[in-house]
Amino acid sequence: MTNELVEVVLPLPLPTTFTYRIPGEMRGQPVGVGFRVIVPFGKKKFYTGIVTGLPLHPPAGFEIRDVALILDETPVIRHPQLQLWNWVADYYLCSVGDVYKAAVPSGMKMESETFVEVNPDFDFGRFPLKNDLENEIYQLVEHEEQMTVSAIVKKLDRRGTAATANRLLSRGVLIVSEKLVERYVTKKQTCLRMAPGMTEAEAFQLIGAARKQETLLLTLLAMQRSRDGRKSPGDEAPLPRHIVKSELLERAGTASSIAAAMIKKGILEQYTVEVNRFRYDGAPLAGLPALSQPQQEALDNIHLSWKEKDVTLLQGVTSSGKTEIYIHLANYILGRGDQVLYLVPEIALTAQLTRRLQAVFGDRVVVYHSKFSDNERVDIWKKLLDSREPLLILGARSAVFLPLAKLGLVIVDEEHESSYKQFDPAPRYNARDVAMVLARFHGAKTLLGSATPAVETFYKAENGKFGLVRLMQRYNNVELPEIEIVDMKEARARKELSGTFARRTVDLALDTLRRDRQIIFFQNRRGYAPVVRCRQCAWVPRCEHCDVSLTYHRALRQLQCHYCGAVYPLPTVCPQCKEPAIEEIGYGTERVEDELSALLPGKSILRMDLDSTRNKHSYEQIIESFSEGKARILVGTQMVTKGLDFKDVEMVGVLNADAVINYPDFRSGERGFNMLEQVSGRAGRRDGSRGKVVVQTYEPTHPILQFVRQHDYEGYYRREIAQRQRFFYPPFVRLIYVYIKHRDAATLRRLAALYADNLRQLLGGRVFGPDEPSVARVQNLYIRRIMLKIEVNASVSRIKELLRQTYIDLHSDPAMKQTVVYYDVDPQ
Ligand code: ADP
Ligand code: ZN
Ligand code: ZN
């Protein structure tokens, strides 16, 4: 008997799931947990929901509506994924719908407001439209070029329109429009193989004296063998071997009529496979890199550590060759037939790594991140669903949600990176921590890697919760770079400043360039100048919607708000005193680039920041040009600090260390040390002359700078952990921020105070604030923040219950209707 009811999660920030009925005519269709269904919601809307359960009884007191369409014949979400969604929703205090929304590419969760268009490549010869309604919808969309499903429904106003439109979508007659991303429709390739059950001997017998057929078969077998032979080192299972028809015919030098004859005789079989964009079609596989003695020891120790611990931290100084160790571990897991999830904090890093990994693992490497078009992401999702093959998935944080079947290992590179944390929108998750939970659900191991582990991570390693393996020398015994602190106060007093550069920095740069080596300059602000100001009356332009001053972008000749994106023209005269006295204050990457071309004329300079990397391939292009030595100098924001491997970089210049170490928050020490140590790690990564790091600062005696100078992680960590303990910060408490936002400042002040009071009644001294964050208004919403410091072992569900209660209690206040409330658990 088919179930009559389904419990469904919708891609909406709603705290519950919903129950729908399967109408009589669909009862024969299979449906179960992980299937997608189209369901009506509200008056006119519909959404793609995921079935999360098959309840036996309808919930009391609700009208139960019918499912409009069952989209799948098999589940598209695996059980561990649903389990993970629930964990994320519980831990990060958001709804499962929020997680669903973030986890699944939009092409798989059509809703009424999704734009669709007709698929120009659809094969109507093979799959004709089935009825009038389908025809009408097709013609309407073709005529309008692009429309939302709700607009189709409105226009045609016939029963079943939404369901039919969705059926056309799932058949590929209609596709989701992607105005901004490049469109990608799955390509099909025709392949040939021996007919099932046919042995080689039988095949040759059937061919008899037909020479050309014999050649074709021999070529096919040879191609198959050569692919089988392309085993990944240490692995028994052959790689997938689809022999593409056109390639086979070309190699064999035969016409397709020969193949047709052989298909007719039942020797060969023709079939199609979907080709994916990420398919690797390159060089033969390289072997595994040979490890140095210290690397080999580290590898052995990781294996030993996994005997006892599920999670191991590999602390390896910059350029110690952690990547080579990851490759060996991945190879071991793939060889066992399991999958590997390899996370990097920044999309920029996938470019260099993809090549390194593909050289060893070929088409087992699957890359996934948000710069892919939605269609490509859907392709990858489907490929993984169908596959139990040992694959290595390389991705940024959203890759934790992919439907992996047999996860054996999670590698989190640069685990300390704050970009693993999603700040907006919900789910506000840390992909490192979610990945560890995912690994646990699969019974898989986790390796966290970093030169500068997060304080929380090192604390757990120190206390035996995680295993700890250390690799404290660089590959080839290359020395860690020498750090020179340049006192900017002194330079200024001696009149040795030109713009943002001290003379010493320029001298060292010239020296480096003379030896034809490369330089990276790190400046943590993008744009031209972070602030502009009137010299006469000190007027500063501010965003109309946010409580921040505007950044000047010279290339665009405009002022920009980095919080809401609003742009304004740069006034030529001051609007306050009418004097033409507007001047730029401070330095962004654009201005640094400008100044460098004046100081070092004739030197080619590249810039890498958010503005220069908006296109899908721009990271790759910049990184590649710099690797190939097409420019001597790279200027960038924190994007240049992380994990990149350039062999000719000898010098790194940190132009404004103070901005990095004086961030007003409990993580400032950690963030500053990590950033400086990481950026200096880009210098002198090959033998030859020792790398040199120049750190410009107005506070040369700052303790963090002293630790960086000595490359003293332990010293920094001891100081940091002592402070965290003393002032009750993580890892000694769990931190939760409650954000409250409202358009009206006075209402917000009142509500935030009330909120904090109510929380205090339940949680007492664990509640701090409300405070104004440093940017106290964004996009016309005023912001207050309440901080909760919760015992580490407190129950997640209990906290969730208390917060929910507070929210409900306050809801009787009419002003709450326009109030935005959300939580940030384990803030970065
Ligand atoms: P990390 O990730 O620890 O900063 P990498 O893995 O990027 O360091 O290694 C630094 C450099 O040393 C890279 O260019 C890498 O190719 C090289 N290297 C490290 N280990 C080996 C090895 N075993 N064989 C050859 N080259 C290596
Ligand atoms: Zn703004
Ligand atoms: Zn003025």
PDB file of C-alpha atoms in Angstrom, residues 105-107 115 117 146 175-185 277 369-378 614-617:
ATOM      1  CA  PRO A 105      21.152  24.238  -6.186  1.00  0.00           C
ATOM      2  CA  SER A 106      18.198  26.344  -7.365  1.00  0.00           C
ATOM      3  CA  GLY A 107      17.674  24.280 -10.496  1.00  0.00           C
ATOM      4  CA  PHE A 115      12.150  32.307 -14.202  1.00  0.00           C
ATOM      5  CA  GLU A 117      12.577  29.584 -20.625  1.00  0.00           C
ATOM      6  CA  GLN A 146      11.213  34.152 -20.176  1.00  0.00           C
ATOM      7  CA  ILE A 175      14.794  25.174 -18.146  1.00  0.00           C
ATOM      8  CA  VAL A 176      15.609  27.637 -15.414  1.00  0.00           C
ATOM      9  CA  SER A 177      16.826  30.954 -16.807  1.00  0.00           C
ATOM     10  CA  GLU A 178      20.146  32.105 -15.604  1.00  0.00           C
ATOM     11  CA  LYS A 179      20.490  35.629 -16.730  1.00  0.00           C
ATOM     12  CA  LEU A 180      23.749  36.374 -15.019  1.00  0.00           C
ATOM     13  CA  VAL A 181      25.566  33.091 -15.162  1.00  0.00           C
ATOM     14  CA  GLU A 182      26.605  31.324 -18.273  1.00  0.00           C
ATOM     15  CA  ARG A 183      23.984  28.841 -19.287  1.00  0.00           C
ATOM     16  CA  TYR A 184      24.898  25.249 -19.407  1.00  0.00           C
ATOM     17  CA  VAL A 185      22.758  22.434 -20.626  1.00  0.00           C
ATOM     18  CA  ARG A 277      31.830  20.173 -17.541  1.00  0.00           C
ATOM     19  CA  HIS A 369      31.795  25.892  -5.465  1.00  0.00           C
ATOM     20  CA  SER A 370      29.512  28.860  -5.832  1.00  0.00           C
ATOM     21  CA  LYS A 371      31.225  30.306  -8.901  1.00  0.00           C
ATOM     22  CA  PHE A 372      29.831  27.434 -10.929  1.00  0.00           C
ATOM     23  CA  SER A 373      26.578  28.111 -12.720  1.00  0.00           C
ATOM     24  CA  ASP A 374      23.516  26.582 -11.196  1.00  0.00           C
ATOM     25  CA  ASN A 375      23.168  24.111 -14.061  1.00  0.00           C
ATOM     26  CA  GLU A 376      26.681  22.893 -13.487  1.00  0.00           C
ATOM     27  CA  ARG A 377      25.964  22.462  -9.816  1.00  0.00           C
ATOM     28  CA  VAL A 378      22.865  20.426 -10.592  1.00  0.00           C
ATOM     29  CA  ARG A 614      34.112  39.104 -10.017  1.00  0.00           C
ATOM     30  CA  ASN A 615      34.157  36.782 -13.010  1.00  0.00           C
ATOM     31  CA  LYS A 616      34.298  33.048 -12.768  1.00  0.00           C
ATOM     32  CA  HIS A 617      37.798  32.691 -14.141  1.00  0.00           C
TER      33      HIS A 617
END
